[in-house]
C-alpha positions as a LaTeX table, in Angstrom:
\begin{tabular}{lrrr}
\hline
Residue & $x$ (\AA) & $y$ (\AA) & $z$ (\AA) \\
\hline
Met1 & 10.40 & $-65.89$ & 245.96 \\
Val2 & 12.34 & $-66.09$ & 242.70 \\
Phe3 & 10.73 & $-65.86$ & 239.28 \\
Arg4 & 10.81 & $-69.13$ & 237.35 \\
Thr5 & 9.39 & $-70.08$ & 234.00 \\
Lys6 & 6.84 & $-72.87$ & 233.70 \\
Pro7 & 9.42 & $-75.34$ & 232.30 \\
Glu8 & 11.71 & $-74.55$ & 235.26 \\
Ile9 & 8.85 & $-75.13$ & 237.70 \\
Ala10 & 8.00 & $-78.39$ & 235.91 \\
Leu11 & 11.57 & $-79.68$ & 236.29 \\
Ala12 & 11.49 & $-78.80$ & 240.00 \\
Leu13 & 8.22 & $-80.74$ & 240.38 \\
Val14 & 9.74 & $-83.72$ & 238.58 \\
Asp15 & 12.69 & $-83.65$ & 240.98 \\
Arg16 & 10.39 & $-83.45$ & 243.99 \\
Ala17 & 8.24 & $-86.33$ & 242.73 \\
Arg18 & 11.31 & $-88.52$ & 242.18 \\
Ala19 & 12.64 & $-87.62$ & 245.63 \\
Asn20 & 9.31 & $-88.82$ & 247.09 \\
Gly21 & 9.67 & $-92.18$ & 245.36 \\
Val22 & 7.41 & $-91.56$ & 242.34 \\
Arg23 & 8.54 & $-93.49$ & 239.26 \\
Val24 & 7.00 & $-93.21$ & 235.80 \\
Arg25 & 7.77 & $-94.96$ & 232.52 \\
Ala26 & 7.52 & $-91.76$ & 230.48 \\
Trp27 & 6.56 & $-88.10$ & 230.76 \\
Thr28 & 4.44 & $-86.22$ & 228.25 \\
Cys29 & 3.70 & $-82.53$ & 227.79 \\
Asp30 & 2.15 & $-80.01$ & 225.42 \\
Glu31 & 3.82 & $-77.52$ & 223.06 \\
Leu32 & 4.56 & $-74.98$ & 225.80 \\
Tyr33 & 7.07 & $-77.36$ & 227.37 \\
Gly34 & 7.99 & $-79.17$ & 224.16 \\
Arg35 & 9.45 & $-76.02$ & 222.60 \\
Ser36 & 11.75 & $-75.52$ & 225.61 \\
Ser37 & 15.09 & $-77.18$ & 224.88 \\
Ala38 & 16.20 & $-76.57$ & 228.48 \\
Phe39 & 13.22 & $-78.56$ & 229.76 \\
Leu40 & 13.78 & $-81.47$ & 227.37 \\
Asp41 & 17.51 & $-81.47$ & 228.09 \\
Gly42 & 16.74 & $-81.48$ & 231.82 \\
Leu43 & 14.56 & $-84.57$ & 231.50 \\
Asp44 & 17.17 & $-86.28$ & 229.35 \\
Gln45 & 19.95 & $-85.50$ & 231.83 \\
Arg46 & 17.84 & $-87.02$ & 234.61 \\
Gly47 & 17.43 & $-90.22$ & 232.60 \\
Gln48 & 13.69 & $-89.68$ & 232.15 \\
Val49 & 11.82 & $-90.84$ & 229.04 \\
Phe50 & 9.64 & $-88.15$ & 227.47 \\
Val51 & 7.23 & $-87.77$ & 224.56 \\
Ala52 & 6.70 & $-84.04$ & 224.05 \\
Glu53 & 4.36 & $-82.34$ & 221.60 \\
Val54 & 6.14 & $-79.66$ & 219.57 \\
Pro55 & 4.88 & $-76.88$ & 217.27 \\
Thr56 & 5.09 & $-77.15$ & 213.51 \\
Asn57 & 7.97 & $-74.63$ & 213.43 \\
Phe58 & 10.13 & $-76.76$ & 215.74 \\
His59 & 13.62 & $-77.15$ & 214.20 \\
Gly60 & 15.90 & $-80.13$ & 213.77 \\
Trp61 & 17.72 & $-82.44$ & 211.36 \\
Met62 & 16.90 & $-85.82$ & 209.84 \\
Thr63 & 20.60 & $-86.55$ & 209.25 \\
Lys64 & 23.31 & $-85.53$ & 211.67 \\
Pro65 & 24.88 & $-82.26$ & 210.44 \\
Arg66 & 28.60 & $-81.63$ & 210.34 \\
Val67 & 29.86 & $-79.84$ & 213.46 \\
Leu68 & 33.15 & $-77.92$ & 213.41 \\
Arg69 & 35.10 & $-78.41$ & 216.63 \\
Lys70 & 37.87 & $-75.89$ & 215.96 \\
Gly71 & 38.58 & $-73.07$ & 213.54 \\
Pro72 & 41.38 & $-72.19$ & 211.11 \\
Thr73 & 44.84 & $-71.56$ & 212.51 \\
Arg74 & 45.57 & $-68.44$ & 210.43 \\
Pro75 & 44.40 & $-65.18$ & 212.02 \\
Arg76 & 41.38 & $-63.40$ & 210.61 \\
Arg77 & 40.07 & $-59.92$ & 211.12 \\
Gly78 & 36.87 & $-59.30$ & 213.03 \\
Arg79 & 35.32 & $-61.04$ & 216.00 \\
Pro80 & 36.56 & $-64.63$ & 216.36 \\
Lys81 & 34.04 & $-67.39$ & 215.72 \\
Thr82 & 32.86 & $-69.57$ & 218.56 \\
Tyr83 & 33.36 & $-73.32$ & 218.46 \\
Pro84 & 31.90 & $-75.91$ & 218.24 \\
Arg85 & 29.62 & $-74.60$ & 215.51 \\
Leu86 & 27.67 & $-75.93$ & 212.54 \\
Ala87 & 29.38 & $-76.17$ & 209.19 \\
Ala88 & 28.11 & $-74.05$ & 206.34 \\
Lys89 & 24.90 & $-75.22$ & 204.64 \\
Ala90 & 23.94 & $-77.37$ & 207.65 \\
Ser91 & 20.94 & $-75.32$ & 208.70 \\
Ser92 & 18.04 & $-76.99$ & 210.47 \\
Cys93 & 14.52 & $-77.41$ & 209.09 \\
Glu94 & 11.01 & $-77.07$ & 210.51 \\
Val95 & 9.28 & $-80.35$ & 211.31 \\
Gly96 & 6.30 & $-79.29$ & 209.18 \\
Asn97 & 8.57 & $-79.02$ & 206.13 \\
Leu98 & 10.31 & $-82.28$ & 207.01 \\
Leu99 & 6.96 & $-84.07$ & 206.78 \\
Arg100 & 6.30 & $-82.56$ & 203.34 \\
Tyr101 & 9.70 & $-82.79$ & 201.70 \\
Ser102 & 11.91 & $-85.30$ & 203.55 \\
Pro103 & 12.38 & $-88.52$ & 201.53 \\
Val104 & 12.27 & $-90.51$ & 204.77 \\
Phe105 & 8.71 & $-89.41$ & 205.46 \\
Arg106 & 7.55 & $-89.30$ & 201.84 \\
Arg107 & 8.54 & $-92.93$ & 201.24 \\
Gln108 & 7.08 & $-94.15$ & 204.52 \\
Ala109 & 3.49 & $-95.41$ & 204.64 \\
Trp110 & 1.14 & $-94.22$ & 207.36 \\
Arg111 & 0.41 & $-96.75$ & 210.11 \\
Arg112 & $-3.11$ & $-96.63$ & 211.51 \\
Tyr113 & $-3.91$ & $-97.00$ & 215.20 \\
Arg114 & $-7.08$ & $-96.85$ & 217.21 \\
Val115 & $-6.03$ & $-94.37$ & 219.90 \\
Lys116 & $-9.19$ & $-93.96$ & 222.00 \\
Asp117 & $-12.95$ & $-94.52$ & 222.21 \\
Thr118 & $-15.11$ & $-91.45$ & 222.78 \\
Thr119 & $-18.81$ & $-90.69$ & 223.02 \\
Arg120 & $-18.61$ & $-89.89$ & 219.30 \\
Gly121 & $-17.11$ & $-93.24$ & 218.40 \\
Pro122 & $-13.60$ & $-94.65$ & 217.93 \\
Glu123 & $-10.78$ & $-92.27$ & 216.97 \\
Val124 & $-8.24$ & $-93.50$ & 214.43 \\
Trp125 & $-4.94$ & $-91.72$ & 213.87 \\
Glu126 & $-2.12$ & $-92.44$ & 211.43 \\
Val127 & 1.52 & $-92.26$ & 212.46 \\
Lys128 & 4.96 & $-91.90$ & 210.88 \\
Trp129 & 8.29 & $-91.62$ & 212.65 \\
Ala130 & 11.96 & $-91.09$ & 211.89 \\
Ala131 & 15.27 & $-90.65$ & 213.69 \\
Phe132 & 15.73 & $-86.97$ & 214.43 \\
Gly133 & 18.14 & $-84.53$ & 216.03 \\
Arg134 & 16.44 & $-81.53$ & 217.58 \\
Lys135 & 18.07 & $-78.11$ & 217.61 \\
Ala136 & 19.30 & $-77.20$ & 221.09 \\
Asp137 & 19.58 & $-73.69$ & 222.54 \\
Asp138 & 23.22 & $-73.46$ & 221.44 \\
Gly139 & 22.21 & $-74.22$ & 217.85 \\
Leu140 & 23.84 & $-77.66$ & 217.85 \\
Pro141 & 22.02 & $-80.97$ & 217.31 \\
Ser142 & 20.97 & $-83.16$ & 220.21 \\
Arg143 & 21.74 & $-86.85$ & 220.38 \\
Arg144 & 19.67 & $-89.24$ & 218.24 \\
Gln145 & 15.98 & $-88.94$ & 219.09 \\
Cys146 & 12.60 & $-89.69$ & 217.50 \\
Leu147 & 10.26 & $-87.40$ & 215.58 \\
Met148 & 6.73 & $-88.80$ & 215.48 \\
Val149 & 3.96 & $-87.34$ & 213.30 \\
Ile150 & 0.34 & $-88.34$ & 213.83 \\
Arg151 & $-2.67$ & $-87.44$ & 211.68 \\
Asn152 & $-6.40$ & $-87.83$ & 212.30 \\
Val153 & $-7.84$ & $-89.88$ & 209.42 \\
Val154 & $-11.19$ & $-88.07$ & 209.57 \\
Thr155 & $-10.30$ & $-84.42$ & 210.23 \\
Gly156 & $-6.76$ & $-84.38$ & 208.83 \\
Asp157 & $-5.45$ & $-82.71$ & 212.00 \\
Val158 & $-1.65$ & $-83.19$ & 212.28 \\
Lys159 & 0.43 & $-83.19$ & 215.48 \\
Tyr160 & 4.18 & $-83.51$ & 216.01 \\
Phe161 & 5.98 & $-85.20$ & 218.93 \\
Val162 & 9.62 & $-85.57$ & 219.92 \\
Ser163 & 10.93 & $-88.34$ & 222.16 \\
Asn164 & 14.37 & $-89.14$ & 223.54 \\
Arg165 & 13.70 & $-92.82$ & 222.86 \\
Val166 & 13.49 & $-94.50$ & 219.47 \\
Pro167 & 11.32 & $-97.52$ & 218.58 \\
Gly168 & 13.58 & $-100.52$ & 218.92 \\
Asp169 & 15.28 & $-99.32$ & 222.10 \\
Pro170 & 14.88 & $-101.73$ & 225.05 \\
Gly171 & 11.24 & $-101.71$ & 226.15 \\
Ile172 & 10.27 & $-99.04$ & 223.59 \\
Ser173 & 7.88 & $-99.55$ & 220.67 \\
Leu174 & 6.03 & $-97.18$ & 218.37 \\
Arg175 & 2.76 & $-98.26$ & 219.99 \\
Phe176 & 4.10 & $-97.34$ & 223.43 \\
Leu177 & 5.28 & $-93.89$ & 222.30 \\
Leu178 & 1.93 & $-93.22$ & 220.64 \\
Arg179 & 0.02 & $-94.27$ & 223.77 \\
Val180 & 2.11 & $-91.90$ & 225.89 \\
Ala181 & 1.59 & $-89.06$ & 223.40 \\
Val182 & $-2.22$ & $-89.30$ & 223.38 \\
Ser183 & $-2.59$ & $-90.08$ & 227.10 \\
Arg184 & $-2.43$ & $-86.35$ & 227.84 \\
Trp185 & $-5.80$ & $-85.82$ & 226.16 \\
Ser186 & $-7.73$ & $-87.55$ & 228.96 \\
Val187 & $-5.99$ & $-85.30$ & 231.52 \\
Glu188 & $-6.95$ & $-82.22$ & 229.50 \\
Asp189 & $-10.53$ & $-83.49$ & 229.45 \\
Cys190 & $-10.51$ & $-83.61$ & 233.27 \\
Phe191 & $-9.39$ & $-79.98$ & 233.40 \\
Arg192 & $-12.09$ & $-79.02$ & 230.90 \\
Gln193 & $-14.80$ & $-80.69$ & 232.98 \\
Ala194 & $-13.48$ & $-79.04$ & 236.16 \\
Lys195 & $-13.64$ & $-75.62$ & 234.51 \\
Glu196 & $-17.03$ & $-76.04$ & 232.86 \\
Glu197 & $-18.89$ & $-77.89$ & 235.63 \\
Leu198 & $-17.04$ & $-77.40$ & 238.93 \\
Gly199 & $-15.74$ & $-73.83$ & 238.75 \\
Leu200 & $-12.01$ & $-74.48$ & 238.58 \\
Asp201 & $-11.43$ & $-71.13$ & 236.85 \\
His202 & $-14.06$ & $-69.20$ & 238.88 \\
Tyr203 & $-11.91$ & $-67.50$ & 241.48 \\
Glu204 & $-11.09$ & $-63.88$ & 242.33 \\
Val205 & $-8.35$ & $-63.85$ & 244.94 \\
Arg206 & $-5.06$ & $-62.07$ & 245.58 \\
Gly207 & $-3.00$ & $-64.60$ & 247.51 \\
Trp208 & $-1.60$ & $-67.92$ & 246.38 \\
Arg209 & $-2.93$ & $-69.64$ & 249.53 \\
Cys210 & $-6.50$ & $-68.80$ & 248.47 \\
Val211 & $-5.81$ & $-70.14$ & 244.98 \\
His212 & $-4.49$ & $-73.40$ & 246.45 \\
Arg213 & $-7.57$ & $-73.78$ & 248.66 \\
His214 & $-9.84$ & $-73.20$ & 245.68 \\
Phe215 & $-7.96$ & $-75.81$ & 243.66 \\
Tyr216 & $-8.11$ & $-78.32$ & 246.53 \\
Leu217 & $-11.87$ & $-77.85$ & 246.86 \\
Thr218 & $-12.37$ & $-78.24$ & 243.12 \\
Gln219 & $-10.28$ & $-81.43$ & 243.04 \\
Leu220 & $-12.21$ & $-82.91$ & 245.97 \\
Ser221 & $-15.46$ & $-82.10$ & 244.16 \\
Gln222 & $-14.18$ & $-83.84$ & 241.04 \\
Leu223 & $-13.13$ & $-86.87$ & 243.09 \\
Phe224 & $-16.62$ & $-87.00$ & 244.64 \\
Cys225 & $-18.21$ & $-86.89$ & 241.17 \\
Ala226 & $-15.85$ & $-89.61$ & 239.93 \\
Arg227 & $-16.74$ & $-91.89$ & 242.86 \\
Leu228 & $-20.47$ & $-91.47$ & 242.22 \\
Arg229 & $-20.05$ & $-92.08$ & 238.50 \\
Gln230 & $-18.10$ & $-95.24$ & 239.26 \\
Thr231 & $-20.72$ & $-96.42$ & 241.77 \\
Phe232 & $-23.60$ & $-96.07$ & 239.31 \\
Ala233 & $-21.66$ & $-97.23$ & 236.23 \\
Ala234 & $-22.63$ & $-100.89$ & 236.73 \\
Gln235 & $-26.30$ & $-99.97$ & 237.26 \\
Asn236 & $-26.44$ & $-97.90$ & 234.07 \\
Ala237 & $-24.63$ & $-100.62$ & 232.13 \\
Arg238 & $-27.54$ & $-103.02$ & 232.76 \\
Asp239 & $-29.96$ & $-100.56$ & 231.12 \\
Asp240 & $-29.16$ & $-100.15$ & 227.43 \\
Ser241 & $-31.26$ & $-96.99$ & 227.26 \\
Leu242 & $-29.02$ & $-95.12$ & 229.74 \\
Glu243 & $-25.64$ & $-93.52$ & 229.17 \\
Pro244 & $-23.05$ & $-93.48$ & 232.00 \\
Leu245 & $-23.41$ & $-90.50$ & 234.30 \\
Ser246 & $-21.54$ & $-87.35$ & 233.36 \\
Val247 & $-19.98$ & $-84.80$ & 235.71 \\
Glu248 & $-22.81$ & $-82.42$ & 234.82 \\
Ala249 & $-25.43$ & $-85.01$ & 235.81 \\
Val250 & $-23.81$ & $-85.58$ & 239.21 \\
Arg251 & $-23.52$ & $-81.84$ & 239.82 \\
Arg252 & $-27.19$ & $-81.26$ & 238.98 \\
Ala253 & $-28.28$ & $-84.13$ & 241.24 \\
Val254 & $-26.23$ & $-82.85$ & 244.19 \\
Asn255 & $-27.58$ & $-79.32$ & 243.71 \\
Ala256 & $-31.13$ & $-80.67$ & 243.68 \\
Trp257 & $-30.52$ & $-82.63$ & 246.89 \\
Leu258 & $-29.02$ & $-79.60$ & 248.66 \\
Gln259 & $-31.90$ & $-77.37$ & 247.61 \\
Ala260 & $-34.47$ & $-79.95$ & 248.68 \\
Thr261 & $-33.04$ & $-80.18$ & 252.21 \\
Thr262 & $-33.88$ & $-76.52$ & 252.81 \\
Thr263 & $-37.55$ & $-77.07$ & 252.00 \\
Pro264 & $-38.62$ & $-80.40$ & 253.55 \\
Thr265 & $-42.24$ & $-80.06$ & 252.46 \\
Ser266 & $-41.35$ & $-80.12$ & 248.78 \\
Lys267 & $-38.32$ & $-82.39$ & 249.09 \\
Thr268 & $-39.95$ & $-85.41$ & 247.49 \\
Glu269 & $-41.38$ & $-83.39$ & 244.62 \\
Arg270 & $-38.10$ & $-81.60$ & 243.97 \\
Leu271 & $-36.07$ & $-84.81$ & 243.96 \\
Gln272 & $-38.60$ & $-86.63$ & 241.77 \\
Lys273 & $-38.57$ & $-83.76$ & 239.27 \\
Glu274 & $-34.79$ & $-83.85$ & 239.07 \\
Leu275 & $-34.83$ & $-87.66$ & 238.74 \\
Asn276 & $-37.24$ & $-87.45$ & 235.81 \\
Glu277 & $-35.09$ & $-84.82$ & 234.12 \\
Gln278 & $-31.97$ & $-86.91$ & 234.67 \\
Arg279 & $-33.56$ & $-89.99$ & 233.09 \\
Tyr280 & $-34.78$ & $-87.91$ & 230.16 \\
Tyr281 & $-31.37$ & $-86.39$ & 229.48 \\
Glu282 & $-29.60$ & $-89.72$ & 229.97 \\
Lys283 & $-31.72$ & $-91.27$ & 227.24 \\
Arg284 & $-31.10$ & $-88.25$ & 225.01 \\
Arg285 & $-27.35$ & $-88.55$ & 225.57 \\
Lys286 & $-27.51$ & $-92.27$ & 224.82 \\
Gln287 & $-29.31$ & $-91.63$ & 221.55 \\
Ala288 & $-26.87$ & $-88.87$ & 220.61 \\
Cys289 & $-23.85$ & $-91.09$ & 221.36 \\
Leu290 & $-25.25$ & $-93.92$ & 219.25 \\
Ser291 & $-25.93$ & $-91.50$ & 216.39 \\
His292 & $-22.45$ & $-89.96$ & 216.55 \\
Thr293 & $-20.82$ & $-93.39$ & 216.77 \\
Lys294 & $-22.80$ & $-94.63$ & 213.77 \\
Thr295 & $-21.78$ & $-91.56$ & 211.76 \\
Arg296 & $-18.11$ & $-91.93$ & 212.74 \\
Lys297 & $-18.01$ & $-95.63$ & 211.81 \\
Lys298 & $-19.75$ & $-94.87$ & 208.52 \\
Arg299 & $-17.12$ & $-92.25$ & 207.72 \\
Leu300 & $-14.32$ & $-94.67$ & 208.62 \\
Lys301 & $-15.90$ & $-97.36$ & 206.45 \\
Glu302 & $-15.94$ & $-94.93$ & 203.52 \\
Leu303 & $-12.20$ & $-94.53$ & 204.05 \\
Gly304 & $-11.78$ & $-98.32$ & 204.05 \\
Ile305 & $-11.01$ & $-98.51$ & 207.79 \\
Asp306 & $-12.44$ & $-101.04$ & 210.22 \\
Pro307 & $-11.53$ & $-99.78$ & 213.74 \\
Asp308 & $-12.03$ & $-103.27$ & 215.17 \\
Arg309 & $-9.40$ & $-104.79$ & 212.86 \\
Ile310 & $-6.57$ & $-102.25$ & 213.01 \\
Arg311 & $-3.84$ & $-101.95$ & 215.64 \\
Ser312 & $-4.81$ & $-100.35$ & 218.93 \\
Cys313 & $-2.78$ & $-98.39$ & 221.47 \\
Leu314 & $-5.55$ & $-98.44$ & 224.08 \\
Pro315 & $-4.53$ & $-99.69$ & 227.54 \\
Pro316 & $-5.48$ & $-103.35$ & 228.12 \\
Ser317 & $-8.16$ & $-102.35$ & 230.66 \\
Asp318 & $-9.88$ & $-100.08$ & 228.12 \\
Gly319 & $-9.41$ & $-102.06$ & 224.95 \\
\hline
\end{tabular}
């Protein structure tokens, strides 16, 4: 077994998925992979579209810097310079500073998009973008790419993304790049639920086989919960007082059923007690969601934003 970094493992998984016939329109990743130039270069060399989140200290250029291909002919003392290299005064800049000081971003108006609907109401983010050349491992600029900056209109949270496609390329729009960028959040929510409710991170083992078995069991449990939530979604939708089942609700119901099977005499009482608690908490969750949504829409209205009238990057099935 050879040590490999996470970006190297990710590239190997991408290769294996493509070899098995998996095709995707675009890949997305968090800052851990976005700061790895080798990973981004690997995706680009494979002809894969990516939208990668990058940290605020990620470096690049808004205008293509001058690159020296060869040096002076007259001999000079000291160690010879390597070429190609950047010309003097062509240093890169952090993306956080580019947002503050670059004329391209300062003159550009924010575009608002409804990116997702949550239990706390609709989320609206603003976006700016510009052509960008990221700094590669050799210190030279990459080919023309896209730097996208998004900002939450309520919290002011700012995130930066880099893509090897630019709006206006065939089949590429700003709305598409934004949808790819925020699609990772739903995946992260699945991991959070698996850790909090299904014990994804509750393992103490020494071998990787045991870890794999634990992960498989956790994923099967999450699939079971998802199937039950989907089955009862239509039933809960007919009752305005009920909120769709959560993973926690399914887990509690299954635990109650398993415990009741060991004591047949009190099975009915135990199940009825759990059913009453579930209905109580469902109504509480419904009330809380309505309250949070009302507060969020009120805050957006104060900012002069109507989430139903602005552009949306939600998938057609959700929006």
